[in-house]
Each structure stands twice: as C-alpha cells, then as structure tokens.
Amino acid sequence: QGQLVESGGASVQTGGSLTLSCVGYGITFSKWCMGWYRQVPGKEREWVAVVRDDGTTHYAESVKGRVVVSRDVDKDTLQLQMDSLQSEDTAMYHCAAAQSFRFFKQFLFNYWGDGTQVTVSS
C-alpha cells in the first residue's frame, strides 16, 4: 500500500514564504499526476498545483505566480514552494496522487496524505 507524508507547514506572516514537502512510500511519482490540494474547515477543497506524469505543471488561478510545484522522480518526493503568502492561503495542505489531471481536479485520488497546516497571519 502506498503512503504519502507531508511536512513543512508552519505559521508565517503575510508576505512570507514556505516550502512544503511530500515523501512517497510505495508510490512511483512518475506514473501519477502528483499534486497539492488544500482545505479549510467548512469550505470546499481546492486543488493548488500538480505535476502530471509527463512533467507538465498546472496551477490554480488563486496561486499562479506565487507557487512552484516540483518533483524528484528518483526520490519520489514532491515540493511546493510558496511565496507572497496571504491570509487566504491558510489551510491544511495535502499531497495526493491521481490517475490524471482531470481526476485530480475532481479530487478522485488514489493516494493522499494527512496534510500539513499552513497558517498565514499579519
């Protein structure tokens, strides 16, 4: 059974930066659409960024220009570099794997982690 474990969440000030990391166990990242989604209690999940199996990246409009998603297929790790953080970025961030980008946007994951909390305050 595959497992994803996230780390790197923290409390930061508005305008700050964070890098989130995700390590996979028993999952070959190059075969999946890997990415990040976030969730705030009481609100719908929001996909944030993905790296498709061919290496193509996609970003949600809400974060475009402020985040960079990257993967290391040799180590099966995924990172999310986030800059210019705003209060609306406060959420639990989850790493996930889906069969395609379309499935990812529909939150049809084969694997997902427990998440790492990001809190942005002024």
CSV table of N, CA, C and O in Angstrom, one decimal:
chain,number,residue,atom,x,y,z
A,1,GLN,N,0.8,-1.2,0.0
A,1,GLN,CA,0.0,0.0,0.0
A,1,GLN,C,0.9,1.2,0.0
A,1,GLN,O,1.8,1.3,0.8
A,2,GLY,N,0.5,2.2,-0.9
A,2,GLY,CA,1.3,3.4,-0.9
A,2,GLY,C,0.9,4.4,0.2
A,2,GLY,O,-0.2,4.3,0.8
A,3,GLN,N,1.9,5.3,0.5
A,3,GLN,CA,1.6,6.3,1.5
A,3,GLN,C,2.3,7.6,1.2
A,3,GLN,O,3.4,7.6,0.6
A,4,LEU,N,1.7,8.7,1.5
A,4,LEU,CA,2.2,10.0,1.3
A,4,LEU,C,2.3,10.7,2.6
A,4,LEU,O,1.3,10.7,3.4
A,5,VAL,N,3.4,11.3,2.9
A,5,VAL,CA,3.6,12.0,4.1
A,5,VAL,C,4.1,13.4,3.8
A,5,VAL,O,5.1,13.6,3.2
A,6,GLU,N,3.3,14.4,4.3
A,6,GLU,CA,3.7,15.8,4.1
A,6,GLU,C,4.4,16.4,5.3
A,6,GLU,O,4.3,15.9,6.4
A,7,SER,N,5.1,17.5,5.0
A,7,SER,CA,5.8,18.2,6.1
A,7,SER,C,6.1,19.6,5.6
A,7,SER,O,5.9,19.9,4.4
A,8,GLY,N,6.5,20.5,6.5
A,8,GLY,CA,6.9,21.8,6.2
A,8,GLY,C,5.9,22.9,6.5
A,8,GLY,O,6.2,24.1,6.4
A,9,GLY,N,4.7,22.5,6.9
A,9,GLY,CA,3.7,23.5,7.3
A,9,GLY,C,4.1,24.3,8.5
A,9,GLY,O,4.9,23.8,9.4
A,10,ALA,N,3.7,25.6,8.6
A,10,ALA,CA,4.1,26.4,9.7
A,10,ALA,C,3.2,27.6,9.8
A,10,ALA,O,2.3,27.8,8.9
A,11,SER,N,3.4,28.4,10.8
A,11,SER,CA,2.7,29.7,10.9
A,11,SER,C,3.7,30.8,10.4
A,11,SER,O,4.8,30.9,10.9
A,12,VAL,N,3.2,31.6,9.4
A,12,VAL,CA,4.1,32.6,8.9
A,12,VAL,C,3.3,33.9,8.8
A,12,VAL,O,2.1,33.9,8.8
A,13,GLN,N,4.0,35.0,8.6
A,13,GLN,CA,3.4,36.3,8.4
A,13,GLN,C,3.0,36.5,7.0
A,13,GLN,O,3.6,35.9,6.0
A,14,THR,N,2.1,37.4,6.8
A,14,THR,CA,1.7,37.8,5.4
A,14,THR,C,2.9,38.3,4.6
A,14,THR,O,3.7,39.0,5.1
A,15,GLY,N,3.0,37.8,3.4
A,15,GLY,CA,4.1,38.1,2.6
A,15,GLY,C,5.3,37.1,2.7
A,15,GLY,O,6.3,37.2,1.9
A,16,GLY,N,5.2,36.2,3.6
A,16,GLY,CA,6.3,35.2,3.8
A,16,GLY,C,6.3,34.1,2.8
A,16,GLY,O,5.5,34.1,1.9
A,17,SER,N,7.2,33.2,3.1
A,17,SER,CA,7.4,32.1,2.2
A,17,SER,C,7.5,30.8,2.9
A,17,SER,O,7.9,30.8,4.1
A,18,LEU,N,7.1,29.7,2.3
A,18,LEU,CA,7.2,28.4,2.9
A,18,LEU,C,7.4,27.3,1.7
A,18,LEU,O,7.0,27.6,0.6
A,19,THR,N,8.1,26.3,2.1
A,19,THR,CA,8.2,25.1,1.2
A,19,THR,C,7.7,23.9,1.8
A,19,THR,O,8.1,23.5,2.9
A,20,LEU,N,6.7,23.3,1.2
A,20,LEU,CA,6.1,22.1,1.7
A,20,LEU,C,6.7,20.9,1.0
A,20,LEU,O,7.1,21.0,-0.2
A,21,SER,N,6.8,19.8,1.7
A,21,SER,CA,7.4,18.6,1.1
A,21,SER,C,6.5,17.4,1.3
A,21,SER,O,5.7,17.4,2.2
A,22,CYS,N,6.6,16.5,0.3
A,22,CYS,CA,5.8,15.3,0.4
A,22,CYS,C,6.7,14.1,0.0
A,22,CYS,O,7.4,14.2,-1.0
A,23,VAL,N,6.7,13.1,0.8
A,23,VAL,CA,7.5,11.9,0.5
A,23,VAL,C,6.6,10.8,0.3
A,23,VAL,O,5.6,10.6,1.0
A,24,GLY,N,6.8,10.0,-0.8
A,24,GLY,CA,6.0,8.9,-1.1
A,24,GLY,C,6.7,7.5,-0.7
A,24,GLY,O,7.9,7.4,-0.9
A,25,TYR,N,5.9,6.6,-0.3
A,25,TYR,CA,6.4,5.3,0.1
A,25,TYR,C,5.5,4.3,-0.7
A,25,TYR,O,4.3,4.3,-0.6
A,26,GLY,N,6.2,3.5,-1.6
A,26,GLY,CA,5.5,2.6,-2.4
A,26,GLY,C,4.7,3.2,-3.5
A,26,GLY,O,3.8,2.5,-4.1
A,27,ILE,N,5.0,4.4,-3.9
A,27,ILE,CA,4.4,5.1,-5.0
A,27,ILE,C,5.4,5.6,-5.9
A,27,ILE,O,6.3,6.3,-5.5
A,28,THR,N,5.3,5.3,-7.2
A,28,THR,CA,6.2,5.8,-8.2
A,28,THR,C,5.6,7.1,-8.8
A,28,THR,O,4.7,7.1,-9.6
A,29,PHE,N,6.2,8.2,-8.4
A,29,PHE,CA,5.7,9.5,-8.7
A,29,PHE,C,5.6,9.8,-10.2
A,29,PHE,O,4.7,10.5,-10.7
A,30,SER,N,6.5,9.2,-11.0
A,30,SER,CA,6.5,9.4,-12.4
A,30,SER,C,5.3,8.8,-13.1
A,30,SER,O,5.0,9.1,-14.3
A,31,LYS,N,4.6,7.9,-12.5
A,31,LYS,CA,3.4,7.3,-13.1
A,31,LYS,C,2.1,7.9,-12.8
A,31,LYS,O,1.1,7.5,-13.2
A,32,TRP,N,2.1,8.9,-11.9
A,32,TRP,CA,0.9,9.6,-11.4
A,32,TRP,C,0.9,11.1,-11.7
A,32,TRP,O,1.9,11.7,-11.9
A,33,CYS,N,-0.3,11.6,-11.7
A,33,CYS,CA,-0.4,13.1,-11.6
A,33,CYS,C,-0.3,13.4,-10.1
A,33,CYS,O,-1.2,13.1,-9.3
A,34,MET,N,0.8,14.0,-9.7
A,34,MET,CA,1.0,14.3,-8.3
A,34,MET,C,0.7,15.8,-8.1
A,34,MET,O,1.1,16.6,-8.9
A,35,GLY,N,0.2,16.1,-6.9
A,35,GLY,CA,-0.1,17.5,-6.7
A,35,GLY,C,-0.5,17.8,-5.2
A,35,GLY,O,-0.4,16.9,-4.3
A,36,TRP,N,-0.9,19.0,-5.1
A,36,TRP,CA,-1.3,19.5,-3.8
A,36,TRP,C,-2.7,20.1,-3.9
A,36,TRP,O,-3.1,20.7,-4.8
A,37,TYR,N,-3.5,19.8,-2.8
A,37,TYR,CA,-4.8,20.4,-2.7
A,37,TYR,C,-4.8,21.0,-1.2
A,37,TYR,O,-4.1,20.5,-0.4
A,38,ARG,N,-5.7,21.9,-1.0
A,38,ARG,CA,-5.9,22.4,0.4
A,38,ARG,C,-7.3,22.5,0.8
A,38,ARG,O,-8.2,22.5,0.0
A,39,GLN,N,-7.5,22.5,2.1
A,39,GLN,CA,-8.8,22.5,2.6
A,39,GLN,C,-8.9,23.3,3.9
A,39,GLN,O,-8.0,23.2,4.8
A,40,VAL,N,-9.9,24.2,4.0
A,40,VAL,CA,-10.2,24.9,5.2
A,40,VAL,C,-11.5,24.3,5.8
A,40,VAL,O,-12.5,24.1,5.0
A,41,PRO,N,-11.6,24.1,7.1
A,41,PRO,CA,-12.8,23.5,7.7
A,41,PRO,C,-14.0,24.3,7.3
A,41,PRO,O,-14.0,25.6,7.4
A,42,GLY,N,-15.0,23.6,6.8
A,42,GLY,CA,-16.3,24.3,6.4
A,42,GLY,C,-16.3,24.8,5.0
A,42,GLY,O,-17.3,25.3,4.5
A,43,LYS,N,-15.2,24.7,4.3
A,43,LYS,CA,-15.1,25.1,2.9
A,43,LYS,C,-14.7,24.0,2.0
A,43,LYS,O,-14.3,22.9,2.4
A,44,GLU,N,-15.0,24.1,0.7
A,44,GLU,CA,-14.7,23.1,-0.3
A,44,GLU,C,-13.2,23.0,-0.5
A,44,GLU,O,-12.4,23.9,-0.3
A,45,ARG,N,-12.8,21.8,-0.8
A,45,ARG,CA,-11.4,21.6,-1.2
A,45,ARG,C,-11.0,22.4,-2.4
A,45,ARG,O,-11.9,22.6,-3.3
A,46,GLU,N,-9.8,22.7,-2.5
A,46,GLU,CA,-9.3,23.5,-3.7
A,46,GLU,C,-7.9,22.9,-4.1
A,46,GLU,O,-7.0,22.8,-3.3
A,47,TRP,N,-7.9,22.5,-5.4
A,47,TRP,CA,-6.6,22.0,-5.9
A,47,TRP,C,-5.7,23.2,-6.1
A,47,TRP,O,-6.2,24.3,-6.4
A,48,VAL,N,-4.4,23.0,-5.8
A,48,VAL,CA,-3.5,24.1,-5.8
A,48,VAL,C,-2.5,24.0,-7.0
A,48,VAL,O,-2.3,25.0,-7.7
A,49,ALA,N,-1.8,22.9,-7.1
A,49,ALA,CA,-0.8,22.7,-8.1
A,49,ALA,C,-0.6,21.2,-8.4
A,49,ALA,O,-0.7,20.4,-7.4
A,50,VAL,N,-0.2,20.9,-9.6
A,50,VAL,CA,0.0,19.5,-10.0
A,50,VAL,C,1.2,19.4,-10.9
A,50,VAL,O,1.5,20.3,-11.6
A,51,VAL,N,1.8,18.2,-10.9
A,51,VAL,CA,2.8,17.8,-11.9
A,51,VAL,C,2.3,16.5,-12.5
A,51,VAL,O,2.1,15.5,-11.8
A,52,ARG,N,2.0,16.6,-13.8
A,52,ARG,CA,1.5,15.4,-14.5
A,52,ARG,C,2.6,14.4,-14.7
A,52,ARG,O,3.8,14.7,-14.5
A,53,ASP,N,2.2,13.2,-15.1
A,53,ASP,CA,3.2,12.2,-15.3
A,53,ASP,C,4.2,12.5,-16.3
A,53,ASP,O,5.4,12.1,-16.2
A,54,ASP,N,3.9,13.4,-17.2
A,54,ASP,CA,4.9,13.8,-18.3
A,54,ASP,C,5.7,15.0,-17.8
A,54,ASP,O,6.5,15.5,-18.6
A,55,GLY,N,5.5,15.5,-16.6
A,55,GLY,CA,6.2,16.6,-16.1
A,55,GLY,C,5.6,18.0,-16.2
A,55,GLY,O,6.1,19.0,-15.7
A,56,THR,N,4.5,18.0,-17.0
A,56,THR,CA,3.8,19.3,-17.1
A,56,THR,C,3.2,19.7,-15.8
A,56,THR,O,2.7,18.9,-15.0
A,57,THR,N,3.3,21.0,-15.5
A,57,THR,CA,2.7,21.6,-14.3
A,57,THR,C,1.5,22.4,-14.6
A,57,THR,O,1.4,23.0,-15.6
A,58,HIS,N,0.6,22.5,-13.6
A,58,HIS,CA,-0.6,23.3,-13.7
A,58,HIS,C,-0.8,23.9,-12.3
A,58,HIS,O,-0.5,23.3,-11.3
A,59,TYR,N,-1.3,25.2,-12.4
A,59,TYR,CA,-1.6,25.9,-11.1
A,59,TYR,C,-3.0,26.5,-11.1
A,59,TYR,O,-3.5,26.9,-12.1
A,60,ALA,N,-3.6,26.5,-9.9
A,60,ALA,CA,-4.9,27.1,-9.7
A,60,ALA,C,-4.6,28.6,-9.9
A,60,ALA,O,-3.6,29.2,-9.6
A,61,GLU,N,-5.7,29.3,-10.4
A,61,GLU,CA,-5.6,30.8,-10.6
A,61,GLU,C,-5.3,31.5,-9.3
A,61,GLU,O,-4.6,32.5,-9.4
A,62,SER,N,-5.7,31.0,-8.2
A,62,SER,CA,-5.6,31.7,-6.9
A,62,SER,C,-4.1,31.7,-6.5
A,62,SER,O,-3.8,32.5,-5.6
A,63,VAL,N,-3.3,30.9,-7.0
A,63,VAL,CA,-1.9,30.8,-6.6
A,63,VAL,C,-0.9,31.0,-7.7
A,63,VAL,O,0.3,31.1,-7.4
A,64,LYS,N,-1.4,31.1,-8.9
A,64,LYS,CA,-0.5,31.2,-10.1
A,64,LYS,C,0.4,32.4,-9.9
A,64,LYS,O,0.0,33.5,-9.6
A,65,GLY,N,1.7,32.2,-10.1
A,65,GLY,CA,2.7,33.3,-10.0
A,65,GLY,C,3.3,33.4,-8.6
A,65,GLY,O,4.3,34.1,-8.4
A,66,ARG,N,2.7,32.7,-7.7
A,66,ARG,CA,3.2,32.7,-6.3
A,66,ARG,C,3.7,31.4,-5.8
A,66,ARG,O,4.4,31.3,-4.8
A,67,VAL,N,3.4,30.3,-6.5
A,67,VAL,CA,3.9,29.0,-6.1
A,67,VAL,C,4.5,28.3,-7.2
A,67,VAL,O,4.3,28.5,-8.4
A,68,VAL,N,5.4,27.3,-6.8
A,68,VAL,CA,6.1,26.5,-7.8
A,68,VAL,C,6.0,25.0,-7.3
A,68,VAL,O,6.4,24.8,-6.1
A,69,VAL,N,5.5,24.1,-8.1
A,69,VAL,CA,5.5,22.7,-7.7
A,69,VAL,C,6.6,22.0,-8.5
A,69,VAL,O,6.9,22.3,-9.6
A,70,SER,N,7.3,21.1,-7.8
A,70,SER,CA,8.3,20.3,-8.4
A,70,SER,C,8.4,18.9,-7.8
A,70,SER,O,7.9,18.7,-6.7
A,71,ARG,N,8.9,18.0,-8.5
A,71,ARG,CA,9.0,16.6,-8.1
A,71,ARG,C,10.4,16.1,-8.4
A,71,ARG,O,11.1,16.6,-9.2
A,72,ASP,N,10.8,15.1,-7.6
A,72,ASP,CA,12.0,14.4,-7.8
A,72,ASP,C,11.6,12.9,-8.0
A,72,ASP,O,11.3,12.3,-7.0
A,73,VAL,N,11.7,12.5,-9.2
A,73,VAL,CA,11.2,11.1,-9.5
A,73,VAL,C,12.1,10.0,-9.0
A,73,VAL,O,11.8,8.9,-8.9
A,74,ASP,N,13.4,10.4,-8.8
A,74,ASP,CA,14.3,9.4,-8.3
A,74,ASP,C,14.1,9.2,-6.8
A,74,ASP,O,14.3,8.1,-6.3
A,75,LYS,N,13.6,10.2,-6.1
A,75,LYS,CA,13.4,10.1,-4.7
A,75,LYS,C,11.9,10.0,-4.3
A,75,LYS,O,11.6,9.8,-3.1
A,76,ASP,N,11.1,10.1,-5.3
A,76,ASP,CA,9.6,10.1,-5.1
A,76,ASP,C,9.3,11.2,-4.0
A,76,ASP,O,8.6,10.8,-3.0
A,77,THR,N,9.6,12.4,-4.3
A,77,THR,CA,9.3,13.5,-3.4
A,77,THR,C,8.6,14.6,-4.3
A,77,THR,O,8.9,14.7,-5.5
A,78,LEU,N,7.8,15.4,-3.6
A,78,LEU,CA,7.1,16.5,-4.2
A,78,LEU,C,7.3,17.7,-3.3
A,78,LEU,O,7.2,17.6,-2.1
A,79,GLN,N,7.5,18.9,-3.9
A,79,GLN,CA,7.6,20.1,-3.2
A,79,GLN,C,6.7,21.1,-3.7
A,79,GLN,O,6.3,21.1,-4.8
A,80,LEU,N,6.3,22.0,-2.8
A,80,LEU,CA,5.5,23.2,-3.1
A,80,LEU,C,6.2,24.4,-2.5
A,80,LEU,O,6.1,24.6,-1.3
A,81,GLN,N,6.8,25.2,-3.4
A,81,GLN,CA,7.4,26.5,-2.9
A,81,GLN,C,6.3,27.6,-3.0
A,81,GLN,O,5.8,27.8,-4.1
A,82,MET,N,6.1,28.2,-1.9
A,82,MET,CA,5.0,29.2,-1.8
A,82,MET,C,5.6,30.5,-1.4
A,82,MET,O,6.3,30.6,-0.3
A,83,ASP,N,5.4,31.6,-2.1
A,83,ASP,CA,5.8,32.9,-1.8
A,83,ASP,C,4.7,33.9,-1.7
A,83,ASP,O,3.6,33.6,-2.1
A,84,SER,N,5.0,35.0,-1.2
A,84,SER,CA,3.9,36.1,-1.0
A,84,SER,C,2.7,35.5,-0.4
A,84,SER,O,1.6,35.8,-0.9
A,85,LEU,N,2.8,34.8,0.6
A,85,LEU,CA,1.6,34.2,1.3
A,85,LEU,C,0.7,35.2,1.8
A,85,LEU,O,1.1,36.2,2.4
A,86,GLN,N,-0.6,34.9,1.6
A,86,GLN,CA,-1.7,35.7,2.1
A,86,GLN,C,-2.6,35.0,3.1
A,86,GLN,O,-2.5,33.7,3.1
A,87,SER,N,-3.4,35.7,3.8
A,87,SER,CA,-4.3,35.0,4.8
A,87,SER,C,-5.1,34.0,4.2
A,87,SER,O,-5.4,33.0,4.8
A,88,GLU,N,-5.5,34.2,2.9
A,88,GLU,CA,-6.4,33.3,2.3
A,88,GLU,C,-5.7,32.0,1.9
A,88,GLU,O,-6.3,31.0,1.4
A,89,ASP,N,-4.4,31.9,2.1
A,89,ASP,CA,-3.6,30.7,1.8
A,89,ASP,C,-3.7,29.8,3.1
A,89,ASP,O,-3.2,28.7,3.0
A,90,THR,N,-4.2,30.3,4.2
A,90,THR,CA,-4.3,29.5,5.4
A,90,THR,C,-5.2,28.3,5.1
A,90,THR,O,-6.3,28.4,4.7
A,91,ALA,N,-4.6,27.1,5.4
A,91,ALA,CA,-5.4,25.8,5.1
A,91,ALA,C,-4.5,24.7,5.5
A,91,ALA,O,-3.3,24.8,5.8
A,92,MET,N,-5.1,23.5,5.5
A,92,MET,CA,-4.4,22.2,5.6
A,92,MET,C,-4.0,21.8,4.1
A,92,MET,O,-4.9,21.7,3.3
A,93,TYR,N,-2.8,21.6,3.9
A,93,TYR,CA,-2.3,21.3,2.6
A,93,TYR,C,-2.0,19.8,2.5
A,93,TYR,O,-1.3,19.2,3.3
A,94,HIS,N,-2.6,19.1,1.5
A,94,HIS,CA,-2.4,17.7,1.3
A,94,HIS,C,-1.7,17.4,0.0
A,94,HIS,O,-2.0,18.0,-1.0
A,95,CYS,N,-0.9,16.4,0.0
A,95,CYS,CA,-0.3,15.8,-1.2
A,95,CYS,C,-1.1,14.7,-1.6
A,95,CYS,O,-1.7,13.9,-0.8
A,96,ALA,N,-1.3,14.5,-3.0
A,96,ALA,CA,-2.1,13.5,-3.5
A,96,ALA,C,-1.7,13.0,-4.8
A,96,ALA,O,-0.9,13.7,-5.5
A,97,ALA,N,-2.1,11.8,-5.2
A,97,ALA,CA,-1.8,11.2,-6.5
A,97,ALA,C,-3.1,10.8,-7.1
A,97,ALA,O,-4.0,10.1,-6.5
A,98,ALA,N,-3.2,11.1,-8.4
A,98,ALA,CA,-4.4,10.7,-9.2
A,98,ALA,C,-4.0,10.2,-10.5
A,98,ALA,O,-2.8,10.4,-11.0
A,99,GLN,N,-4.9,9.5,-11.2
A,99,GLN,CA,-4.6,8.9,-12.5
A,99,GLN,C,-4.4,9.9,-13.6
A,99,GLN,O,-3.8,9.6,-14.6
A,100,SER,N,-5.0,11.1,-13.4
A,100,SER,CA,-4.9,12.1,-14.4
A,100,SER,C,-5.2,13.5,-13.8
A,100,SER,O,-5.6,13.6,-12.7
A,101,PHE,N,-4.9,14.5,-14.6
A,101,PHE,CA,-5.1,15.9,-14.1
A,101,PHE,C,-6.6,16.1,-13.9
A,101,PHE,O,-7.1,16.7,-13.0
A,102,ARG,N,-7.4,15.5,-14.9
A,102,ARG,CA,-8.9,15.6,-14.8
A,102,ARG,C,-9.4,15.0,-13.5
A,102,ARG,O,-10.2,15.6,-12.8
A,103,PHE,N,-8.8,13.8,-13.1
A,103,PHE,CA,-9.2,13.2,-11.9
A,103,PHE,C,-8.8,14.0,-10.7
A,103,PHE,O,-9.5,14.1,-9.7
A,104,PHE,N,-7.6,14.6,-10.8
A,104,PHE,CA,-7.1,15.4,-9.7
A,104,PHE,C,-8.0,16.5,-9.4
A,104,PHE,O,-8.4,16.8,-8.2
A,105,LYS,N,-8.4,17.2,-10.4
A,105,LYS,CA,-9.3,18.4,-10.2
A,105,LYS,C,-10.7,18.0,-9.7
A,105,LYS,O,-11.4,18.8,-9.1
A,106,GLN,N,-11.0,16.7,-9.8
A,106,GLN,CA,-12.3,16.2,-9.3
A,106,GLN,C,-12.1,15.5,-7.9
A,106,GLN,O,-13.0,15.0,-7.4
A,107,PHE,N,-10.8,15.6,-7.5
A,107,PHE,CA,-10.4,15.0,-6.1
A,107,PHE,C,-10.7,13.5,-6.1
A,107,PHE,O,-11.0,12.9,-5.1
A,108,LEU,N,-10.4,12.9,-7.3
A,108,LEU,CA,-10.5,11.4,-7.3
A,108,LEU,C,-9.1,10.9,-7.2
A,108,LEU,O,-8.4,10.5,-8.2
A,109,PHE,N,-8.7,10.8,-6.0
A,109,PHE,CA,-7.3,10.4,-5.7
A,109,PHE,C,-7.2,8.9,-5.4
A,109,PHE,O,-8.1,8.3,-4.8
A,110,ASN,N,-6.0,8.4,-5.8
A,110,ASN,CA,-5.7,7.0,-5.4
A,110,ASN,C,-4.9,7.0,-4.1
A,110,ASN,O,-5.0,6.0,-3.3
A,111,TYR,N,-4.2,8.1,-3.9
A,111,TYR,CA,-3.4,8.2,-2.6
A,111,TYR,C,-3.5,9.7,-2.2
A,111,TYR,O,-3.5,10.6,-3.0
A,112,TRP,N,-3.5,9.9,-0.9
A,112,TRP,CA,-3.4,11.2,-0.3
A,112,TRP,C,-2.9,11.1,1.1
A,112,TRP,O,-3.0,10.1,1.8
A,113,GLY,N,-2.3,12.2,1.5
A,113,GLY,CA,-1.7,12.3,2.9
A,113,GLY,C,-2.6,13.0,3.9
A,113,GLY,O,-3.6,13.5,3.5
A,114,ASP,N,-2.1,12.9,5.1
A,114,ASP,CA,-2.9,13.5,6.2
A,114,ASP,C,-2.8,15.1,6.2
A,114,ASP,O,-3.7,15.7,6.9
A,115,GLY,N,-1.9,15.6,5.5
A,115,GLY,CA,-1.8,17.1,5.4
A,115,GLY,C,-0.8,17.7,6.4
A,115,GLY,O,-0.4,17.1,7.4
A,116,THR,N,-0.5,19.0,6.0
A,116,THR,CA,0.4,19.8,6.9
A,116,THR,C,-0.2,21.2,6.9
A,116,THR,O,-0.7,21.7,5.9
A,117,GLN,N,-0.3,21.8,8.1
A,117,GLN,CA,-1.1,23.0,8.3
A,117,GLN,C,-0.2,24.2,7.9
A,117,GLN,O,0.9,24.4,8.4
A,118,VAL,N,-0.8,25.1,7.1
A,118,VAL,CA,-0.2,26.4,6.9
A,118,VAL,C,-1.1,27.5,7.4
A,118,VAL,O,-2.3,27.5,7.1
A,119,THR,N,-0.6,28.4,8.2
A,119,THR,CA,-1.3,29.5,8.8
A,119,THR,C,-0.6,30.8,8.5
A,119,THR,O,0.6,30.9,8.8
A,120,VAL,N,-1.3,31.7,7.8
A,120,VAL,CA,-0.7,33.0,7.5
A,120,VAL,C,-1.5,34.1,8.2
A,120,VAL,O,-2.7,34.2,8.1
A,121,SER,N,-0.7,34.9,8.9
A,121,SER,CA,-1.4,36.0,9.7
A,121,SER,C,-0.5,37.2,9.6
A,121,SER,O,0.7,37.2,9.3
A,122,SER,N,-1.2,38.3,9.9
A,122,SER,CA,-0.5,39.6,9.8
A,122,SER,C,0.2,40.0,11.1
A,122,SER,O,-0.1,39.4,12.1
